[in-house]
Short mmCIF file of C-alpha atoms and ligand atoms in Angstrom, two decimals:
data_model
loop_
_atom_site.label_atom_id
_atom_site.label_comp_id
_atom_site.label_asym_id
_atom_site.label_seq_id
_atom_site.Cartn_x
_atom_site.Cartn_y
_atom_site.Cartn_z
CA MET A 1 -78.91 -33.65 -11.08
CA SER A 2 -75.62 -34.31 -9.29
CA GLN A 3 -75.41 -37.03 -6.66
CA THR A 4 -74.47 -35.63 -3.28
CA TYR A 5 -71.18 -37.01 -1.99
CA GLN A 6 -70.57 -39.45 0.87
CA TYR A 7 -67.50 -39.10 3.05
CA SER A 8 -67.09 -42.41 4.87
CA HIS A 9 -63.33 -42.71 4.18
CA SER A 10 -62.75 -39.09 5.24
CA GLN A 11 -64.71 -39.71 8.43
CA ALA A 12 -62.81 -42.92 9.26
CA LEU A 13 -59.48 -41.18 8.70
CA PHE A 14 -60.58 -38.26 10.84
CA GLU A 15 -61.46 -40.61 13.69
CA ARG A 16 -57.96 -42.16 13.47
CA ALA A 17 -56.44 -38.67 13.28
CA GLN A 18 -58.16 -37.46 16.42
CA LYS A 19 -56.29 -40.10 18.42
CA VAL A 20 -52.85 -38.91 17.30
CA ILE A 21 -53.27 -35.28 16.13
CA PRO A 22 -54.78 -32.64 18.43
CA ASN A 23 -58.07 -31.60 16.83
CA GLY A 24 -57.63 -34.22 14.08
CA ILE A 25 -56.76 -31.54 11.54
CA PRO A 26 -54.80 -28.50 12.71
CA GLY A 27 -54.84 -25.16 10.96
CA HIS A 28 -56.89 -23.91 8.05
CA PHE A 29 -59.25 -26.78 7.50
CA ASN A 30 -60.56 -27.31 10.98
CA PRO A 31 -63.79 -29.33 10.72
CA VAL A 32 -65.35 -27.03 13.35
CA VAL A 33 -65.19 -24.18 10.81
CA GLN A 34 -66.66 -26.18 7.95
CA LYS A 35 -70.40 -26.10 8.53
CA PRO A 36 -72.94 -27.67 8.13
CA GLU A 37 -71.53 -30.89 9.53
CA GLY A 38 -71.32 -33.68 6.99
CA THR A 39 -71.10 -31.47 3.90
CA TYR A 40 -67.28 -31.36 3.67
CA PRO A 41 -64.60 -34.00 3.11
CA PHE A 42 -61.47 -33.88 5.29
CA TYR A 43 -58.66 -35.41 3.23
CA ALA A 44 -57.52 -35.11 -0.38
CA GLN A 45 -56.09 -38.07 -2.28
CA ARG A 46 -54.76 -36.33 -5.39
CA ALA A 47 -54.96 -33.08 -7.32
CA GLU A 48 -54.56 -32.05 -10.95
CA GLY A 49 -55.26 -28.74 -12.71
CA ALA A 50 -58.19 -26.92 -11.09
CA ARG A 51 -59.50 -30.12 -9.46
CA PHE A 52 -58.82 -32.47 -6.57
CA TRP A 53 -60.20 -35.83 -5.47
CA ASP A 54 -60.88 -36.73 -1.84
CA VAL A 55 -60.15 -40.07 -0.14
CA ASP A 56 -63.68 -41.28 -1.04
CA GLY A 57 -62.94 -40.69 -4.74
CA ASN A 58 -65.20 -37.61 -5.00
CA GLU A 59 -64.07 -35.00 -7.57
CA TYR A 60 -64.09 -31.24 -6.89
CA ILE A 61 -63.56 -28.07 -8.85
CA ASP A 62 -61.39 -26.32 -6.29
CA MET A 63 -62.43 -22.74 -5.53
CA MET A 64 -60.02 -22.53 -2.58
CA CYS A 65 -56.77 -23.32 -4.45
CA ALA A 66 -55.17 -24.60 -1.22
CA TYR A 67 -56.17 -21.22 0.33
CA GLY A 68 -54.14 -19.41 -2.30
CA PRO A 69 -50.89 -21.24 -3.13
CA MET A 70 -52.24 -23.03 -6.21
CA ILE A 71 -52.36 -20.52 -9.08
CA LEU A 72 -51.29 -22.37 -12.25
CA GLY A 73 -53.18 -25.58 -11.53
CA TYR A 74 -52.08 -28.51 -9.38
CA ASN A 75 -49.20 -30.58 -10.69
CA ASN A 76 -48.22 -27.97 -13.27
CA PRO A 77 -45.73 -29.66 -15.65
CA ALA A 78 -43.34 -26.68 -15.99
CA VAL A 79 -43.16 -26.12 -12.24
CA GLU A 80 -42.81 -29.80 -11.35
CA ALA A 81 -40.08 -30.31 -13.99
CA ALA A 82 -38.14 -27.34 -12.59
CA VAL A 83 -38.42 -28.71 -9.03
CA GLN A 84 -37.31 -32.16 -10.09
CA ALA A 85 -34.35 -30.87 -12.10
CA GLN A 86 -33.20 -28.71 -9.19
CA SER A 87 -33.76 -31.35 -6.51
CA GLN A 88 -31.70 -33.89 -8.44
CA GLN A 89 -28.78 -31.47 -8.16
CA ALA A 90 -29.38 -30.10 -4.64
CA ASP A 91 -32.39 -29.24 -2.51
CA THR A 92 -31.84 -28.64 1.23
CA CYS A 93 -28.06 -28.44 1.41
CA THR A 94 -25.34 -26.87 3.56
CA LEU A 95 -25.00 -24.04 1.08
CA ALA A 96 -27.62 -22.12 -0.89
CA SER A 97 -27.88 -22.89 -4.61
CA PRO A 98 -27.44 -20.54 -7.58
CA VAL A 99 -31.22 -20.62 -8.16
CA MET A 100 -31.59 -18.42 -5.05
CA VAL A 101 -29.66 -15.66 -6.84
CA GLU A 102 -31.63 -16.18 -10.07
CA LEU A 103 -34.91 -15.94 -8.18
CA ALA A 104 -33.83 -12.76 -6.37
CA GLU A 105 -32.74 -11.25 -9.70
CA PHE A 106 -36.07 -12.16 -11.25
CA LEU A 107 -38.05 -10.52 -8.43
CA VAL A 108 -35.89 -7.39 -8.48
CA ASP A 109 -36.54 -7.08 -12.23
CA LEU A 110 -40.25 -7.86 -11.87
CA ILE A 111 -41.25 -5.62 -8.94
CA PRO A 112 -40.39 -1.96 -9.54
CA MET A 113 -39.91 -1.04 -5.85
CA ALA A 114 -37.66 -4.05 -5.16
CA ASP A 115 -33.88 -3.66 -5.00
CA TRP A 116 -33.30 -6.84 -3.00
CA ALA A 117 -35.08 -10.06 -2.04
CA PHE A 118 -34.88 -12.49 0.89
CA PHE A 119 -36.46 -15.96 1.09
CA ALA A 120 -38.10 -17.90 3.90
CA LYS A 121 -40.88 -20.49 4.21
CA ASN A 122 -44.14 -19.01 5.51
CA GLY A 123 -45.93 -15.74 5.03
CA ALA A 124 -45.44 -15.06 8.74
CA ASP A 125 -41.65 -15.35 8.33
CA ALA A 126 -41.82 -12.55 5.78
CA THR A 127 -44.13 -10.28 7.79
CA ASN A 128 -42.00 -10.83 10.93
CA MET A 129 -38.83 -9.95 9.06
CA ALA A 130 -40.47 -6.87 7.60
CA VAL A 131 -41.27 -5.63 11.11
CA PHE A 132 -37.75 -6.39 12.37
CA ILE A 133 -36.31 -4.38 9.49
CA ALA A 134 -38.68 -1.48 10.11
CA ARG A 135 -37.73 -1.40 13.80
CA ALA A 136 -34.03 -1.63 12.98
CA ALA A 137 -34.38 1.20 10.45
CA THR A 138 -36.39 3.58 12.64
CA GLY A 139 -35.24 2.72 16.17
CA ARG A 140 -38.99 2.67 17.05
CA ARG A 141 -41.11 -0.18 18.36
CA LYS A 142 -44.79 0.29 17.55
CA VAL A 143 -46.60 -1.12 14.52
CA ILE A 144 -49.94 0.01 13.12
CA GLY A 145 -52.17 -2.64 11.56
CA ILE A 146 -55.75 -2.80 10.31
CA GLU A 147 -58.60 -4.19 12.44
CA GLY A 148 -59.32 -7.68 11.12
CA GLY A 149 -56.12 -7.71 9.05
CA TYR A 150 -54.21 -11.01 9.15
CA HIS A 151 -50.45 -11.27 8.83
CA GLY A 152 -49.76 -14.77 10.13
CA SER A 153 -49.96 -16.69 13.38
CA SER A 154 -47.02 -15.14 15.29
CA PRO A 155 -48.12 -13.88 18.74
CA TRP A 156 -48.16 -10.18 17.82
CA MET A 157 -50.40 -10.91 14.79
CA GLN A 158 -52.88 -13.25 16.45
CA ALA A 159 -56.18 -11.97 17.79
CA LEU A 160 -56.02 -11.06 21.44
CA GLY A 161 -57.97 -13.58 23.52
CA ARG A 162 -56.74 -16.58 21.58
CA ALA A 163 -55.20 -19.36 23.69
CA GLY A 164 -51.55 -18.71 24.52
CA ILE A 165 -51.53 -15.03 23.54
CA THR A 166 -50.75 -12.41 26.20
CA PRO A 167 -51.61 -8.70 26.26
CA GLU A 168 -47.84 -8.06 26.25
CA ASP A 169 -47.64 -9.72 22.82
CA HIS A 170 -49.86 -6.91 21.57
CA ALA A 171 -48.26 -4.10 23.57
CA GLU A 172 -46.67 -2.50 20.52
CA ILE A 173 -49.53 -3.09 18.08
CA ILE A 174 -52.15 -0.43 17.32
CA ARG A 175 -55.12 -1.41 15.17
CA ILE A 176 -57.11 1.11 13.14
CA PRO A 177 -60.13 0.62 10.85
CA TRP A 178 -59.61 -0.01 7.12
CA ASN A 179 -59.92 2.95 4.74
CA ASP A 180 -59.66 5.43 7.62
CA VAL A 181 -57.01 8.03 6.84
CA ALA A 182 -58.12 10.25 9.74
CA ALA A 183 -57.58 7.39 12.20
CA LEU A 184 -54.10 6.84 10.80
CA GLU A 185 -53.29 10.52 11.08
CA SER A 186 -54.47 10.72 14.67
CA VAL A 187 -52.47 7.62 15.75
CA LEU A 188 -49.37 9.01 14.05
CA LEU A 189 -49.81 12.29 15.94
CA GLU A 190 -50.56 10.63 19.27
CA HIS A 191 -47.50 8.38 18.98
CA GLU A 192 -45.09 10.74 17.30
CA ASN A 193 -41.65 9.13 16.86
CA GLU A 194 -42.90 5.82 18.25
CA ILE A 195 -44.28 4.15 15.12
CA ALA A 196 -41.87 1.93 13.18
CA ALA A 197 -44.25 0.56 10.56
CA PHE A 198 -47.70 0.46 9.04
CA ILE A 199 -48.54 -3.07 7.86
CA SER A 200 -51.53 -3.78 5.64
CA SER A 201 -52.68 -5.94 2.78
CA PRO A 202 -53.29 -3.90 -0.39
CA TYR A 203 -57.02 -4.32 0.07
CA HIS A 204 -58.99 -5.53 3.06
CA HIS A 205 -59.78 -9.25 3.03
CA PRO A 206 -60.85 -10.29 6.54
CA VAL A 207 -62.59 -13.62 7.22
CA TYR A 208 -66.37 -13.86 7.70
CA GLN A 209 -66.86 -10.37 6.26
CA ASP A 210 -67.37 -8.70 2.93
CA ASN A 211 -64.00 -7.62 1.58
CA GLU A 212 -63.26 -3.94 0.93
CA MET A 213 -61.27 -2.21 -1.76
CA PRO A 214 -59.31 0.95 -0.91
CA SER A 215 -61.23 4.17 -1.48
CA GLU A 216 -60.00 6.07 -4.51
CA THR A 217 -57.41 8.23 -2.76
CA TYR A 218 -56.71 6.01 0.26
CA TRP A 219 -53.27 4.66 -0.58
CA GLN A 220 -51.97 7.96 -1.89
CA ALA A 221 -53.05 9.69 1.35
CA VAL A 222 -51.56 6.88 3.47
CA GLU A 223 -48.28 7.01 1.58
CA LYS A 224 -48.00 10.76 2.11
CA LEU A 225 -48.64 10.49 5.85
CA LEU A 226 -46.18 7.63 6.34
CA ARG A 227 -43.42 9.43 4.43
CA LYS A 228 -43.99 12.62 6.42
CA ARG A 229 -43.63 10.73 9.73
CA GLY A 230 -40.78 8.45 8.64
CA VAL A 231 -42.92 5.32 9.10
CA VAL A 232 -42.02 2.21 7.09
CA SER A 233 -44.78 1.08 4.72
CA ILE A 234 -45.10 -2.73 4.68
CA CYS A 235 -47.31 -4.27 2.01
CA ASP A 236 -48.54 -7.72 3.01
CA ASP A 237 -49.04 -9.17 -0.45
CA VAL A 238 -48.98 -12.74 0.89
CA ARG A 239 -52.57 -13.45 -0.18
CA CYS A 240 -53.10 -11.11 -3.15
CA GLY A 241 -49.62 -11.44 -4.61
CA PHE A 242 -49.69 -12.41 -8.33
CA ARG A 243 -53.51 -12.57 -8.39
CA ILE A 244 -53.85 -8.83 -9.08
CA ASP A 245 -50.67 -7.60 -10.76
CA MET A 246 -47.35 -9.31 -11.50
CA ARG A 247 -45.47 -6.19 -10.42
CA GLY A 248 -46.99 -6.34 -6.94
CA SER A 249 -50.57 -5.52 -5.96
CA HIS A 250 -49.49 -2.06 -4.79
CA GLU A 251 -48.84 -1.16 -8.43
CA TYR A 252 -52.49 -1.89 -9.23
CA PHE A 253 -53.55 0.49 -6.46
CA GLY A 254 -50.98 3.12 -7.38
CA TYR A 255 -48.69 3.32 -4.35
CA THR A 256 -45.17 2.33 -3.41
CA PRO A 257 -44.44 0.49 -0.16
CA ASP A 258 -40.92 0.23 1.30
CA ILE A 259 -41.10 -3.51 1.89
CA SER A 260 -43.40 -6.17 0.43
CA CYS A 261 -44.15 -9.70 1.63
CA TYR A 262 -45.01 -12.64 -0.65
CA CYS A 263 -45.89 -16.28 -0.11
CA LYS A 264 -48.96 -18.36 -1.13
CA ALA A 265 -49.05 -18.26 -4.97
CA ILE A 266 -45.35 -17.49 -5.52
CA ALA A 267 -44.35 -21.13 -6.15
CA ASN A 268 -47.65 -22.80 -7.10
CA GLY A 269 -47.80 -24.70 -3.81
CA HIS A 270 -44.12 -25.29 -3.04
CA PRO A 271 -43.02 -23.96 0.34
CA ILE A 272 -41.33 -20.61 0.05
CA SER A 273 -42.00 -16.98 0.96
CA ALA A 274 -40.20 -13.83 -0.09
CA LEU A 275 -39.54 -10.40 1.24
CA VAL A 276 -38.52 -7.61 -1.11
CA GLY A 277 -37.53 -4.05 -0.33
CA SER A 278 -35.99 -0.85 -1.51
CA ASP A 279 -32.35 0.18 -1.25
CA ASP A 280 -33.16 2.42 1.71
CA PHE A 281 -33.60 -0.75 3.82
CA ARG A 282 -30.81 -2.90 2.40
CA GLN A 283 -28.51 -2.30 5.33
CA GLU A 284 -31.16 -3.09 7.95
CA ALA A 285 -32.21 -6.14 5.94
CA SER A 286 -28.64 -7.40 6.26
CA SER A 287 -28.52 -6.66 9.98
CA ILE A 288 -31.52 -8.63 11.27
CA PHE A 289 -31.25 -12.25 12.46
CA GLN A 290 -33.84 -14.64 11.09
CA THR A 291 -33.32 -18.11 9.68
CA GLY A 292 -34.86 -21.59 9.44
CA SER A 293 -33.95 -25.24 8.85
CA PHE A 294 -35.21 -25.26 5.27
CA TRP A 295 -34.60 -21.74 4.11
CA TYR A 296 -31.91 -22.75 1.61
CA SER A 297 -34.13 -25.43 0.00
CA ALA A 298 -33.49 -24.96 -3.68
CA GLY A 299 -36.42 -27.01 -5.03
CA PRO A 300 -39.05 -24.47 -3.90
CA MET A 301 -36.87 -21.66 -5.27
CA ALA A 302 -36.82 -23.38 -8.67
CA ALA A 303 -40.59 -23.78 -8.32
CA ALA A 304 -40.99 -20.07 -7.62
CA LEU A 305 -38.86 -19.08 -10.59
CA ALA A 306 -40.81 -21.39 -12.94
CA THR A 307 -44.16 -20.24 -11.51
CA LEU A 308 -43.36 -16.56 -11.91
CA GLN A 309 -42.07 -17.10 -15.45
CA GLU A 310 -45.24 -18.99 -16.41
CA LEU A 311 -47.49 -16.38 -14.80
CA GLN A 312 -45.66 -13.55 -16.55
CA ARG A 313 -45.62 -15.29 -19.93
CA ASP A 314 -49.38 -15.84 -19.72
CA ASN A 315 -50.28 -12.46 -18.24
CA ALA A 316 -52.01 -14.65 -15.69
CA PRO A 317 -53.33 -12.12 -13.14
CA GLU A 318 -55.42 -10.40 -15.81
CA LYS A 319 -56.73 -13.72 -17.11
CA ILE A 320 -57.55 -15.00 -13.64
CA ILE A 321 -59.41 -11.79 -12.80
CA GLN A 322 -61.43 -12.27 -16.02
CA SER A 323 -62.19 -15.93 -15.25
CA GLY A 324 -63.23 -14.93 -11.74
CA SER A 325 -65.52 -12.24 -13.16
CA LYS A 326 -67.23 -14.85 -15.36
CA ILE A 327 -67.58 -17.38 -12.57
CA PHE A 328 -69.01 -14.97 -10.00
CA ALA A 329 -71.10 -12.82 -12.34
CA GLY A 330 -72.69 -16.07 -13.54
CA MET A 331 -73.41 -17.12 -9.96
CA GLN A 332 -74.83 -13.69 -9.17
CA SER A 333 -77.31 -13.89 -12.04
CA ILE A 334 -78.32 -17.46 -11.12
CA ALA A 335 -78.90 -16.24 -7.56
CA ALA A 336 -80.80 -13.14 -8.71
CA GLU A 337 -83.13 -15.30 -10.83
CA ALA A 338 -83.86 -17.30 -7.69
CA GLY A 339 -84.50 -14.10 -5.73
CA VAL A 340 -81.26 -14.26 -3.71
CA THR A 341 -78.64 -11.51 -3.54
CA LEU A 342 -75.11 -12.83 -3.85
CA GLN A 343 -72.54 -10.33 -2.61
CA VAL A 344 -69.18 -10.61 -4.36
CA THR A 345 -66.57 -8.31 -2.82
CA GLY A 346 -62.84 -7.80 -3.33
CA ILE A 347 -61.02 -8.64 -6.54
CA THR A 348 -62.66 -11.36 -8.66
CA SER A 349 -59.49 -13.50 -8.69
CA MET A 350 -60.02 -13.99 -4.91
CA PRO A 351 -63.39 -12.56 -3.85
CA TYR A 352 -65.40 -13.01 -0.70
CA VAL A 353 -68.77 -14.39 -1.74
CA ARG A 354 -71.83 -14.22 0.51
CA ALA A 355 -75.45 -15.09 -0.13
CA GLU A 356 -77.78 -12.76 1.75
CA HIS A 357 -80.70 -14.31 3.59
CA GLU A 358 -82.92 -13.49 6.53
CA ALA A 359 -81.60 -16.63 8.26
CA GLY A 360 -78.14 -14.99 8.26
CA ILE A 361 -74.83 -16.81 7.82
CA GLU A 362 -76.48 -20.24 8.18
CA PHE A 363 -78.05 -19.94 4.73
CA HIS A 364 -74.70 -19.09 3.18
CA GLN A 365 -72.95 -21.89 5.07
CA ALA A 366 -75.58 -24.34 3.85
CA LEU A 367 -75.14 -23.10 0.27
CA CYS A 368 -71.35 -23.57 0.41
CA GLY A 369 -71.79 -27.04 1.92
CA GLU A 370 -74.32 -28.06 -0.76
CA CYS A 371 -72.01 -26.81 -3.54
CA THR A 372 -69.13 -28.75 -2.01
CA ARG A 373 -70.99 -32.04 -1.77
CA ARG A 374 -71.93 -31.73 -5.43
CA GLY A 375 -68.33 -31.11 -6.54
CA LEU A 376 -67.73 -27.35 -6.29
CA PHE A 377 -65.46 -26.87 -3.29
CA ILE A 378 -66.15 -23.53 -1.59
CA THR A 379 -66.00 -22.38 2.02
CA SER A 380 -68.16 -19.79 3.74
CA HIS A 381 -65.70 -18.06 6.09
CA HIS A 382 -62.84 -17.16 3.78
CA ASN A 383 -62.34 -15.48 0.41
CA LEU A 384 -62.29 -17.93 -2.50
CA PHE A 385 -59.46 -18.24 -5.05
CA VAL A 386 -59.41 -18.65 -8.83
CA SER A 387 -56.45 -20.08 -10.78
CA ALA A 388 -55.16 -20.03 -14.35
CA ALA A 389 -56.38 -23.64 -14.62
CA HIS A 390 -60.02 -22.63 -14.15
CA GLY A 391 -61.15 -22.76 -17.78
CA GLU A 392 -64.48 -22.81 -19.61
CA ALA A 393 -65.29 -26.38 -18.48
CA GLU A 394 -64.85 -25.41 -14.83
CA ILE A 395 -66.80 -22.18 -15.28
CA SER A 396 -69.86 -23.81 -16.83
CA ARG A 397 -69.84 -26.79 -14.46
CA SER A 398 -69.49 -24.45 -11.46
CA HIS A 399 -72.65 -22.65 -12.61
CA GLU A 400 -74.58 -25.91 -12.96
CA ILE A 401 -73.57 -27.05 -9.49
CA PHE A 402 -74.23 -23.64 -7.96
CA LYS A 403 -77.78 -23.62 -9.37
CA GLU A 404 -78.59 -27.10 -8.07
CA ALA A 405 -77.13 -26.30 -4.65
CA LEU A 406 -78.98 -23.00 -4.43
CA ASP A 407 -82.31 -24.59 -5.37
CA SER A 408 -81.83 -27.25 -2.72
CA VAL A 409 -80.91 -24.74 0.01
CA ILE A 410 -83.82 -22.44 -0.90
CA ALA A 411 -86.16 -25.44 -0.58
CA GLU A 412 -84.55 -26.44 2.74
CA PHE A 413 -84.90 -22.95 4.26
CA ALA A 414 -88.45 -22.51 2.94
CA GLY A 415 -89.59 -25.78 4.51
C1 PLP B 1 -52.40 -11.58 4.13
C2 PLP B 1 -51.67 -12.69 4.82
N1 PLP B 1 -50.51 -12.43 5.43
C3 PLP B 1 -49.82 -13.39 6.05
C4 PLP B 1 -50.27 -14.68 6.10
C5 PLP B 1 -49.49 -15.73 6.80
O1 PLP B 1 -48.96 -16.66 5.93
P1 PLP B 1 -48.53 -18.08 6.48
O2 PLP B 1 -49.77 -18.80 6.91
O3 PLP B 1 -47.85 -18.74 5.32
O4 PLP B 1 -47.59 -17.85 7.61
C6 PLP B 1 -51.47 -15.01 5.46
C7 PLP B 1 -52.00 -16.37 5.48
O5 PLP B 1 -53.15 -16.64 5.23
C8 PLP B 1 -52.19 -13.98 4.81
O6 PLP B 1 -53.35 -14.24 4.17
#
């Protein structure tokens, strides 16, 4: 049996943090989201391969991969050597470095629809730029997105009702359900000559919900409609990128967007995002204004180049999908033996996993918390992530921990 972890150092640090940082921890890992209370650590001390250690010295197999950026394993030697070599020459500098050109060339060779590439820092930089380009190209203002689709924290992408967001921020955004070609067609008709772009991830991966693949003919039908109406197709590959297909996730689903956005896994954790597009949008891509203090940083560009080369050499997306299939099929059969249905939806390299129970989400939250405090770090609200560093040792240990955690939660909810 595994010992359950204690988090006294995390807790002490969190108390200090609350005095100087609003909320203690901003962003992704807000303690309010991580339920049940007391089952999650708050701060990591170090990370290596598929594992990290928290400030209390507890070790975890990481099934969140930094919410996506880690794909080759933390502290990957090839990536870190490339960053160091580049940074010794120049990192953030007055001028861009040659590695920017090399990285753009690599992406243009790698992704069939790409004739050019731009670089920024966050996924939201890329999705914002994609919309600017679409508006510049069409002279139209409106953007269609999917209900529950996430494209970053810029005002137009945030959920209405969140603090600081106004209805005007959403004035040009129309949301339609996922996998609904008829809804797309009717919005395109209703707003003829008003729609600049359709933005969507290649498959639907909302939070707190089972994820959904496209129906068999969905993307082909969408592509046809968008072309007919002159609407720019933006693929938000920020989360899926390089976990499904090296050539872009759209290739896996058999369609061709006009512009694609990348971030997360592109540089194995180093800060960079990319926007790629076809020649039809080259001129508009040159015309928009968007920049940032660190956008010429060459270290992350070297990291991206090394990451993509390693991923390509290893045929990593296919391997990661296979590892994910082993991990989650194993968990499903452990759950089934215990009489629990474990839903695994989306692609197995980044699936949404949910244990069904009459108590609802609380059972699943308790299960994720019990896994975490035994050394298998998983969250209940978000899709999980698998990396190339998740090998046989991680797979078998994750099954052991999952079984212990499940048994303990079943006992807790029965009592
Ligand atoms: C699909 C998708 N698009 C865009 C973003 C925004 O990326 P960032 O947080 O780097 O701005 C995210 C982040 O989670 C995402 O998952």
